[in-house]
Amino acid sequence: MKEIVKKLSKLPNWLLLSLILPLLALSLSEKGGYILSKIEIPKVWTDEAMKTWELPNPKPEYSPQPVSEEYYYAMAERTIYRSYPVYHPDHEPEGYWEWLQSLEPEVVWDPSKFITEEDWIKAGEMLFDHPIDTLGAILTNDLVRNPDFYDYVEMPLTPEGIMPFSRWVVTGKGRVRVGNLSCGMCHTRVMPDGSLIKGAQGNWAGDKASVFFATEEGFEPDSDLIRSMGFLMNALFGSPWSDGDPHGKLVSQGFDAIVNAFQSVPIGTFGRQGTSILFAPQAPDLIGVKDRKYLDHGGLGQHRGIEDMMRYIAMNQTLDVLNFYGDFSPLGIPRERLIPDRPIMFAGTHDRYSDEQLYALAKYVYSLTPPENPNKPSALSEKGKIIFAEQGCVTCHTPPLFTNNKLTPAEGFEIPEDHYEKYDIFDVSVGTDPNYTFNTRRATGYYKIPSLKGLWYRGPYLHDGSISQLEDFFNHERLQEGWSPKPIKGHEFGMYLNEGDRKALVAYLLTL
Amino acid sequence: MDIGYLDIVVAPWRSLRILCARCVNPTLINKKNRLFLVFALVPFLLIAQSVKPESPIQFKIKNAGITVDGTISDWEVEVDFDPKKLSQSIIRGKANPESIQTGIKLRDKHLQGREYFHIQKFPFISLESKSFQPRGKNAFVGIFELQIRDVKMEVEIPFTLSQTGRQQKFKGEFIIDRLDFGLGEKSLVLSDEVRIFVEF
């Protein structure tokens, strides 16, 4: 180094300057600054951070207790193999399946090659589509190679016949497995023209798919299957402290009732672990999530910076089944079983994303932007804009984010005094169905006030996907008995607009 | 004769006359006693009685480019105002923010909540005059102490007085910055300024 400086000092000034100036310019540019500055990857799972990151359960003694930092970091980092598109069997290119069998596994995660922010985002996109399970959590090889299955779930496909919610993963030569539980499995939307919106509210019948086997001719559940189904129900949705224990009740109603519950989940909602198959949450639109202060419909996770987003991804990718809730373990394991280096074998619990992988994923999610909105402002939508203000919608759905980023209590939830200081509370309930935020493991007693951005490509609406079209929000008949399949209570705004005003308001909402 | 608000002030005198005429032997009220009665009653008579005006307090605020009209209907005012004795005049008002109405019930509930009026903790808005100055014929400006939530601030309120006989009618209009009083937070769509109209 000393030698280099010595040699440089002997150079004429004009030559020295010509060498230094480009470097200076590079460091001042955004990209250059990124290259020259070392990226600080936040440590996601610290005991201290995990204590306060999530909001408590309305019954605080059942608030989530995540695994320890020691346990978490003792888990193996996830290996990311190259993955390949899954085609509907009728659209699969000739020889494709055989070609997959011939491939060697290829590890494609190598953060040492990431230089720019774009590199991290690109890597994040790859991870977004990468499944964390290849053991058949929902989809199996047999299912995705069976045309009847596609008909049963009315699977949306791209124009090429690709089923975009999963990928083939080659984990060894001849070991080709269909993947499950990638982020993209729930957050990819196929539009009517077959185009994809990545990060948007997903639209395939994932829960219905889970029980396809029960519809096959001659199927009879045996006692082992019934027992397994009971275990799975508890692992995914068990929250026996909930008033009336709705999930326990469902299990006690028997196999057919469970299958029926899975089949009844509306497309666009998913019975994600920790939520409910009875009041399954809407798959959130991740486009714009960078600007949200809370994550999950109940605002379970605070979102104060990228590390919180990373935590949420880590937790949501099934690690929450290792949580304890009081003394309740979703997997039915004793606390003593949580020993570092002795992983629990369940989908997504035997390995973890590295902090770098989570960083890349969060960067990708933050980078998501909506496609161009085909609904351009018009005289009708401008009229709707005025109605939007007159009806007071702006108080909660405040432009430019079209949310005030606050939490609204479910009806009947008494806000603890300290929450006013800790969280962003809008202390009026709009009376929507409280089940999700009272009777699940992700319950907080609140609902996040959602953004209205991107309504044009989303649906169904509300936290439980109970409203299938925007017009229904402003139809007072939905409040009453006789509304199919059941009345939809709450959010009683714009209920008595005349038809012209209602159309104008909807037209405006579709431009957002 | 309808003397409006002043009727309330005069009423005790009248009832006293009735009391004296019907129930008390006039001979018992000698000169010394009469003098005592006058001194004893004067301080009470100077204290104005409170009345509930018919018109609600009205306010206007811009929200997303639209003017929202609101009212606070439950309020009362005490007036002892003599344009010739401004330094001795008093106007006091007390309003109940629970009666706020903006045309949307849930919004009203929100305004009653702790982000805005926090009615559980601060059940009243109060206004009390500190001084008055004339501003032309039947026009005045008063310095008032306005308390909303736990914030007290002096506000200047120009108002007019129309007097018909003994009936006094006041009209005033002023602007406050809601953020000065902890009413909500800074917003991209909701104006800070609130225009307030009072008439009684």
Coordinates of N, CA and C in Angstrom, one line a residue, chain B:
Chain B
M1 N -93.8 41.8 27.7 CA -92.7 42.2 26.8 C -91.6 41.2 26.8
D2 N -91.2 40.8 25.6 CA -90.1 39.9 25.5 C -88.8 40.6 25.5
I3 N -88.0 40.3 26.6 CA -86.7 41.0 26.7 C -85.6 40.0 26.5
G4 N -86.0 38.8 26.0 CA -84.9 37.8 25.6 C -84.1 37.4 26.8
Y5 N -82.8 37.3 26.5 CA -81.9 36.8 27.5 C -82.0 37.6 28.8
L6 N -82.2 38.9 28.7 CA -82.2 39.8 29.9 C -83.3 39.4 30.9
D7 N -84.3 38.8 30.3 CA -85.4 38.3 31.2 C -84.9 37.5 32.3
I8 N -83.9 36.7 32.0 CA -83.3 35.8 33.1 C -82.7 36.6 34.2
V9 N -82.1 37.7 33.8 CA -81.4 38.6 34.7 C -82.4 39.3 35.6
V10 N -83.5 39.8 34.9 CA -84.5 40.6 35.6 C -85.4 39.7 36.5
A11 N -85.5 38.5 36.1 CA -86.5 37.6 36.7 C -86.4 37.6 38.3
P12 N -85.2 37.5 38.8 CA -85.1 37.4 40.3 C -85.7 38.7 40.9
W13 N -85.5 39.8 40.2 CA -86.1 41.1 40.8 C -87.6 41.0 40.8
R14 N -88.1 40.4 39.7 CA -89.6 40.3 39.6 C -90.1 39.4 40.7
S15 N -89.4 38.3 40.9 CA -89.9 37.3 41.9 C -89.7 37.9 43.3
L16 N -88.7 38.7 43.4 CA -88.5 39.3 44.7 C -89.7 40.3 45.0
R17 N -90.1 41.0 44.0 CA -91.3 41.9 44.2 C -92.5 41.1 44.5
I18 N -92.6 40.0 43.8 CA -93.8 39.1 44.1 C -93.7 38.6 45.5
L19 N -92.6 38.2 45.9 CA -92.3 37.7 47.2 C -92.7 38.7 48.3
C20 N -92.2 39.9 48.0 CA -92.4 41.0 49.0 C -93.9 41.4 49.0
A21 N -94.5 41.4 47.9 CA -95.9 41.8 47.8 C -96.8 40.8 48.5
R22 N -96.5 39.5 48.2 CA -97.5 38.5 48.6 C -97.2 38.0 50.0
C23 N -96.0 37.8 50.3 CA -95.7 37.0 51.5 C -95.1 37.8 52.7
V24 N -94.6 38.9 52.4 CA -93.9 39.6 53.5 C -94.6 40.9 53.8
N25 N -94.8 41.1 55.0 CA -95.4 42.3 55.5 C -94.5 43.5 55.1
P26 N -95.0 44.4 54.3 CA -94.2 45.5 53.8 C -93.7 46.3 55.0
T27 N -94.4 46.3 56.0 CA -94.0 47.2 57.2 C -92.7 46.6 57.8
L28 N -92.5 45.3 57.6 CA -91.3 44.7 58.1 C -90.0 45.1 57.4
I29 N -90.2 45.6 56.2 CA -89.0 46.0 55.4 C -88.8 47.5 55.6
N30 N -88.1 47.7 56.6 CA -87.9 49.2 56.9 C -86.7 49.6 56.0
K31 N -86.4 50.9 56.2 CA -85.3 51.5 55.3 C -84.0 50.7 55.5
K32 N -83.7 50.4 56.8 CA -82.4 49.7 57.0 C -82.3 48.4 56.3
N33 N -83.5 47.7 56.5 CA -83.6 46.3 55.9 C -83.5 46.4 54.4
R34 N -84.2 47.4 53.8 CA -84.2 47.5 52.4 C -82.8 47.7 51.9
L35 N -82.1 48.6 52.6 CA -80.7 48.8 52.2 C -79.9 47.5 52.2
F36 N -80.1 46.8 53.3 CA -79.4 45.5 53.4 C -79.7 44.5 52.3
L37 N -81.0 44.5 51.9 CA -81.5 43.6 50.9 C -80.8 44.0 49.5
V38 N -80.7 45.3 49.3 CA -80.1 45.7 48.1 C -78.6 45.3 48.0
F39 N -77.9 45.5 49.1 CA -76.5 45.1 49.1 C -76.3 43.6 49.0
A40 N -77.2 42.9 49.6 CA -77.1 41.5 49.6 C -77.4 40.9 48.3
L41 N -78.3 41.5 47.6 CA -78.8 40.9 46.3 C -77.9 41.3 45.1
V42 N -77.3 42.5 45.2 CA -76.6 43.0 44.0 C -75.6 42.1 43.5
P43 N -74.7 41.5 44.3 CA -73.7 40.6 43.8 C -74.3 39.5 43.0
F44 N -75.4 38.9 43.5 CA -76.1 37.8 42.8 C -76.6 38.3 41.5
L45 N -77.1 39.4 41.5 CA -77.8 39.9 40.3 C -76.7 40.2 39.2
L46 N -75.5 40.5 39.6 CA -74.5 40.8 38.6 C -74.0 39.5 38.0
I47 N -74.2 38.4 38.7 CA -73.7 37.2 38.1 C -74.7 36.7 37.0
A48 N -74.2 36.7 35.8 CA -75.1 36.4 34.7 C -75.6 34.9 34.8
Q49 N -76.8 34.7 34.3 CA -77.4 33.4 34.3 C -77.0 32.7 33.0
S50 N -76.9 31.4 33.0 CA -76.5 30.7 31.8 C -77.7 30.3 31.0
V51 N -77.6 30.4 29.7 CA -78.7 30.0 28.8 C -78.2 29.1 27.7
K52 N -79.1 28.3 27.2 CA -78.7 27.3 26.1 C -79.2 28.0 24.8
P53 N -78.3 28.5 24.0 CA -78.7 29.1 22.8 C -79.4 28.1 21.8
E54 N -80.3 28.7 21.0 CA -81.0 27.8 20.1 C -80.1 27.3 18.9
S55 N -79.2 28.2 18.5 CA -78.3 27.8 17.4 C -77.1 27.1 17.9
P56 N -76.8 26.0 17.3 CA -75.6 25.3 17.7 C -74.3 26.1 17.3
I57 N -73.2 25.7 17.9 CA -71.9 26.3 17.5 C -71.7 25.6 16.1
Q58 N -71.3 26.4 15.2 CA -71.0 25.8 13.9 C -69.6 25.9 13.6
F59 N -69.1 24.9 12.8 CA -67.7 25.0 12.4 C -67.5 24.4 11.0
K60 N -66.5 24.9 10.3 CA -66.2 24.4 9.0 C -64.7 24.0 8.9
I61 N -64.4 22.9 8.3 CA -63.0 22.5 8.1 C -62.9 21.9 6.7
K62 N -61.8 22.1 6.1 CA -61.6 21.5 4.8 C -61.0 20.1 5.0
N63 N -61.6 19.2 4.3 CA -61.0 17.8 4.3 C -61.0 17.3 2.9
A64 N -59.8 17.0 2.4 CA -59.6 16.5 1.1 C -60.3 17.4 0.1
G65 N -60.2 18.7 0.3 CA -60.7 19.7 -0.7 C -62.2 20.0 -0.5
I66 N -62.8 19.2 0.4 CA -64.3 19.4 0.6 C -64.5 20.1 1.9
T67 N -65.4 21.1 2.0 CA -65.6 21.7 3.3 C -66.6 20.9 4.1
V68 N -66.2 20.5 5.2 CA -67.1 19.7 6.1 C -67.7 20.7 7.1
D69 N -69.0 20.6 7.2 CA -69.8 21.4 8.1 C -70.1 20.6 9.4
G70 N -69.8 21.2 10.5 CA -70.2 20.4 11.7 C -70.8 21.4 12.8
T71 N -71.4 20.8 13.7 CA -72.0 21.5 14.8 C -71.7 20.9 16.2
I72 N -71.8 21.8 17.2 CA -71.8 21.3 18.5 C -73.1 21.9 19.1
S73 N -74.1 21.1 19.4 CA -75.4 21.6 19.7 C -75.6 21.9 21.2
D74 N -74.9 21.1 22.0 CA -75.1 21.2 23.5 C -74.1 22.2 24.0
W75 N -74.6 23.4 24.3 CA -73.7 24.4 24.8 C -74.5 25.5 25.6
E76 N -73.8 26.2 26.4 CA -74.5 27.2 27.1 C -73.6 28.4 27.3
V77 N -74.2 29.5 27.5 CA -73.4 30.8 27.6 C -74.0 31.6 28.7
E78 N -73.1 32.3 29.3 CA -73.4 33.3 30.3 C -73.0 34.7 29.8
V79 N -73.9 35.6 29.9 CA -73.6 36.9 29.3 C -73.9 38.1 30.3
D80 N -73.0 38.9 30.5 CA -73.3 40.1 31.2 C -72.5 41.2 30.5
F81 N -73.2 41.7 29.4 CA -72.4 42.5 28.5 C -73.1 43.9 28.4
D82 N -72.4 44.9 28.7 CA -72.9 46.3 28.5 C -71.9 47.0 27.7
P83 N -72.3 47.4 26.5 CA -71.4 48.1 25.5 C -70.8 49.3 26.2
K84 N -71.5 49.9 27.2 CA -70.9 51.1 27.8 C -70.0 50.8 28.9
K85 N -70.0 49.6 29.4 CA -69.1 49.2 30.5 C -68.4 47.9 30.1
L86 N -67.6 48.1 29.1 CA -66.9 46.9 28.5 C -66.0 46.2 29.5
S87 N -65.4 47.1 30.3 CA -64.4 46.5 31.3 C -65.1 45.6 32.3
Q88 N -66.4 45.9 32.5 CA -67.1 45.1 33.5 C -67.9 43.9 32.9
S89 N -67.8 43.9 31.6 CA -68.7 42.9 30.9 C -68.0 41.5 30.9
I90 N -68.8 40.5 30.8 CA -68.3 39.2 30.8 C -69.2 38.3 29.9
I91 N -68.5 37.5 29.2 CA -69.1 36.4 28.4 C -68.4 35.1 28.6
R92 N -69.2 34.1 29.0 CA -68.6 32.8 29.2 C -69.4 31.8 28.5
G93 N -68.7 30.8 28.0 CA -69.4 29.7 27.3 C -68.8 28.4 27.6
K94 N -69.7 27.4 27.5 CA -69.2 26.0 27.8 C -69.9 25.1 26.8
A95 N -69.2 24.3 26.2 CA -69.8 23.4 25.2 C -69.4 21.9 25.4
N96 N -70.3 21.1 25.1 CA -70.1 19.7 25.3 C -69.8 19.0 24.0
P97 N -68.5 18.6 23.8 CA -68.1 18.0 22.5 C -68.8 16.7 22.2
E98 N -69.4 16.1 23.1 CA -70.2 14.9 22.9 C -71.3 15.1 21.9
S99 N -71.7 16.4 21.8 CA -72.9 16.6 20.9 C -72.4 17.0 19.5
I100 N -71.1 16.7 19.2 CA -70.6 17.1 17.9 C -71.3 16.3 16.8
Q101 N -71.6 16.9 15.7 CA -72.2 16.2 14.5 C -71.6 16.7 13.2
T102 N -71.1 15.8 12.4 CA -70.6 16.2 11.1 C -71.3 15.5 9.9
G103 N -72.3 14.8 10.3 CA -73.1 14.1 9.2 C -72.7 12.6 9.0
I104 N -71.6 12.2 9.7 CA -71.2 10.8 9.6 C -70.9 10.3 11.1
K105 N -71.8 9.4 11.5 CA -71.8 9.0 12.9 C -70.4 8.5 13.4
L106 N -69.8 7.6 12.5 CA -68.5 7.1 13.0 C -67.4 8.1 13.1
R107 N -67.6 9.1 12.2 CA -66.6 10.2 12.3 C -66.8 11.0 13.6
D108 N -68.1 11.2 13.9 CA -68.3 11.9 15.2 C -67.8 11.2 16.3
K109 N -67.9 9.9 16.3 CA -67.4 9.0 17.4 C -65.8 9.2 17.5
H110 N -65.2 9.2 16.3 CA -63.8 9.4 16.3 C -63.4 10.7 16.8
L111 N -64.2 11.8 16.5 CA -63.9 13.1 17.0 C -64.0 13.2 18.5
Q112 N -64.9 12.3 19.0 CA -65.1 12.3 20.5 C -64.0 11.6 21.2
G113 N -63.3 10.7 20.4 CA -62.2 9.9 21.0 C -61.0 10.7 21.4
R114 N -60.0 9.9 21.8 CA -58.8 10.6 22.4 C -57.9 11.3 21.4
E115 N -58.0 10.9 20.1 CA -57.2 11.7 19.2 C -57.7 13.1 19.0
Y116 N -59.0 13.3 19.3 CA -59.5 14.7 19.1 C -60.0 15.2 20.5
F117 N -61.3 15.2 20.7 CA -61.7 15.9 22.0 C -61.5 15.1 23.2
H118 N -61.4 13.8 23.1 CA -61.2 12.9 24.3 C -62.2 13.2 25.4
I119 N -63.4 13.0 25.0 CA -64.5 13.5 25.9 C -64.5 12.8 27.3
Q120 N -63.9 11.6 27.3 CA -63.9 10.9 28.6 C -63.1 11.7 29.6
K121 N -62.0 12.3 29.1 CA -61.1 13.0 30.0 C -61.4 14.5 30.0
F122 N -61.9 15.0 28.9 CA -62.1 16.5 28.8 C -63.6 16.7 28.3
P123 N -64.5 16.6 29.3 CA -65.9 16.7 28.8 C -66.4 18.0 28.3
F124 N -65.6 19.1 28.6 CA -66.1 20.4 28.2 C -65.1 21.2 27.4
I125 N -65.6 22.0 26.5 CA -64.8 23.1 25.9 C -65.2 24.4 26.6
S126 N -64.3 25.2 27.0 CA -64.8 26.4 27.7 C -64.2 27.7 27.0
L127 N -64.9 28.7 27.2 CA -64.5 30.0 26.6 C -64.8 31.1 27.6
E128 N -63.9 32.0 27.9 CA -64.1 33.0 28.9 C -63.5 34.3 28.5
S129 N -64.3 35.3 28.6 CA -63.7 36.6 28.1 C -62.7 37.2 29.1
K130 N -61.8 37.9 28.5 CA -60.7 38.5 29.3 C -60.9 40.1 29.2
S131 N -61.2 40.5 28.0 CA -61.3 41.9 27.8 C -62.1 42.2 26.5
F132 N -62.7 43.4 26.3 CA -63.4 43.7 25.1 C -62.9 45.1 24.6
Q133 N -62.9 45.3 23.3 CA -62.6 46.6 22.7 C -63.7 46.8 21.7
P134 N -64.1 48.1 21.6 CA -65.1 48.5 20.6 C -64.4 48.5 19.2
R135 N -65.1 48.1 18.2 CA -64.6 48.1 16.8 C -65.6 48.8 15.8
G136 N -66.2 49.9 16.2 CA -67.2 50.5 15.4 C -68.5 50.3 16.0
K137 N -69.5 50.7 15.2 CA -70.9 50.6 15.7 C -71.4 49.2 15.9
N138 N -71.7 48.8 17.1 CA -72.2 47.5 17.4 C -71.2 46.4 17.1
A139 N -69.9 46.8 16.9 CA -68.9 45.8 16.6 C -67.9 45.8 17.7
F140 N -67.4 44.7 18.1 CA -66.4 44.6 19.2 C -65.4 43.5 18.9
V141 N -64.4 43.5 19.7 CA -63.5 42.4 19.6 C -63.2 42.0 21.0
G142 N -63.3 40.7 21.3 CA -63.0 40.2 22.6 C -61.8 39.3 22.7
I143 N -61.1 39.4 23.7 CA -60.0 38.5 24.0 C -60.6 37.4 24.9
F144 N -60.5 36.2 24.5 CA -61.1 35.1 25.3 C -60.0 34.1 25.6
E145 N -60.3 33.4 26.7 CA -59.4 32.2 26.9 C -60.2 31.0 26.5
L146 N -59.7 30.3 25.5 CA -60.4 29.1 25.0 C -59.7 27.9 25.6
Q147 N -60.4 27.0 26.2 CA -59.8 25.7 26.6 C -60.4 24.6 25.9
I148 N -59.6 23.8 25.1 CA -60.0 22.6 24.5 C -59.0 21.5 25.0
R149 N -59.6 20.4 25.4 CA -58.7 19.4 26.0 C -58.0 20.1 27.2
D150 N -56.7 19.9 27.4 CA -56.1 20.6 28.5 C -55.2 21.8 28.1
V151 N -55.6 22.3 26.9 CA -54.8 23.4 26.3 C -55.7 24.7 26.5
K152 N -55.1 25.7 27.1 CA -55.8 27.0 27.2 C -55.0 28.0 26.4
M153 N -55.7 28.7 25.5 CA -55.1 29.7 24.7 C -55.9 30.9 24.6
E154 N -55.3 32.0 24.4 CA -56.1 33.3 24.2 C -56.4 33.4 22.7
V155 N -57.7 33.7 22.5 CA -58.1 33.9 21.1 C -58.8 35.2 21.0
E156 N -58.7 35.8 19.8 CA -59.4 37.1 19.6 C -60.6 36.8 18.8
I157 N -61.7 37.2 19.3 CA -63.0 37.0 18.5 C -63.7 38.3 18.2
P158 N -63.8 38.6 17.0 CA -64.6 39.8 16.6 C -66.0 39.4 16.6
F159 N -66.9 40.3 17.1 CA -68.3 39.9 17.1 C -69.2 41.2 17.0
T160 N -70.4 41.0 16.6 CA -71.3 42.1 16.5 C -72.4 41.9 17.6
L161 N -73.0 43.0 18.0 CA -74.1 42.9 18.9 C -75.3 43.7 18.3
S162 N -76.4 43.0 18.2 CA -77.6 43.7 17.7 C -78.6 43.7 18.9
Q163 N -79.0 44.9 19.2 CA -79.8 45.0 20.4 C -81.2 45.5 20.0
T164 N -82.2 44.8 20.4 CA -83.6 45.2 20.2 C -84.2 45.3 21.6
G165 N -84.5 46.5 21.9 CA -85.0 46.7 23.3 C -83.9 46.2 24.2
R166 N -84.3 45.3 25.1 CA -83.3 44.8 26.0 C -82.7 43.4 25.5
Q167 N -83.2 43.0 24.4 CA -82.7 41.7 23.8 C -81.4 41.9 23.1
Q168 N -80.4 41.2 23.5 CA -79.1 41.3 22.9 C -78.9 40.0 22.0
K169 N -78.3 40.3 20.8 CA -78.0 39.1 20.0 C -76.5 39.3 19.5
F170 N -75.7 38.3 19.8 CA -74.3 38.3 19.5 C -74.0 37.4 18.3
K171 N -73.1 37.8 17.5 CA -72.6 37.0 16.4 C -71.1 37.1 16.3
G172 N -70.5 36.0 16.3 CA -69.0 36.0 16.2 C -68.5 34.9 15.3
E173 N -67.3 35.1 14.9 CA -66.6 34.2 14.0 C -65.1 34.2 14.2
F174 N -64.5 33.1 14.3 CA -63.1 33.1 14.5 C -62.5 31.8 14.0
I175 N -61.1 31.8 13.9 CA -60.4 30.6 13.4 C -59.5 30.1 14.4
I176 N -59.4 28.8 14.6 CA -58.3 28.3 15.4 C -57.5 27.3 14.6
D177 N -56.3 27.0 15.1 CA -55.5 25.9 14.5 C -55.7 24.7 15.4
R178 N -56.4 23.7 14.9 CA -56.7 22.6 15.7 C -55.5 21.9 16.4
L179 N -54.4 22.0 15.7 CA -53.1 21.4 16.2 C -52.7 22.1 17.5
D180 N -53.0 23.4 17.6 CA -52.6 24.1 18.8 C -53.3 23.5 20.1
F181 N -54.4 22.9 19.8 CA -55.2 22.3 20.9 C -55.1 20.8 21.0
G182 N -54.2 20.2 20.2 CA -54.1 18.8 20.3 C -55.2 18.0 19.6
L183 N -55.9 18.7 18.7 CA -57.0 18.0 18.0 C -56.5 17.3 16.8
G184 N -56.2 16.0 16.9 CA -55.7 15.2 15.8 C -54.2 15.6 15.6
E185 N -53.8 15.1 14.4 CA -52.4 15.3 14.1 C -52.3 15.9 12.7
K186 N -51.1 16.3 12.4 CA -50.9 16.9 11.1 C -51.4 16.0 10.0
S187 N -52.1 16.5 9.0 CA -52.6 15.6 8.0 C -52.4 16.2 6.6
L188 N -52.3 15.3 5.6 CA -52.1 15.8 4.3 C -53.5 16.2 3.7
V189 N -54.5 15.8 4.2 CA -55.8 16.1 3.7 C -56.7 17.0 4.6
L190 N -56.5 16.9 5.9 CA -57.4 17.6 6.8 C -56.7 18.9 7.1
S191 N -57.4 20.0 6.9 CA -56.8 21.3 7.2 C -56.5 21.5 8.7
D192 N -55.6 22.4 9.0 CA -55.3 22.7 10.4 C -56.3 23.7 10.9
E193 N -56.7 24.6 10.0 CA -57.6 25.7 10.4 C -59.1 25.2 10.5
V194 N -59.7 25.7 11.6 CA -61.1 25.4 11.7 C -61.8 26.8 11.9
R195 N -62.8 27.0 11.1 CA -63.5 28.3 11.2 C -64.8 28.0 12.1
I196 N -64.9 28.9 13.1 CA -66.0 28.6 14.1 C -67.0 29.8 14.1
F197 N -68.3 29.5 14.1 CA -69.3 30.5 14.1 C -70.2 30.3 15.4
V198 N -70.4 31.4 16.1 CA -71.3 31.4 17.2 C -72.3 32.5 17.1
E199 N -73.5 32.1 17.6 CA -74.6 33.1 17.6 C -75.5 32.8 18.8
F200 N -75.8 33.8 19.5 CA -76.7 33.6 20.6 C -77.4 34.9 21.0

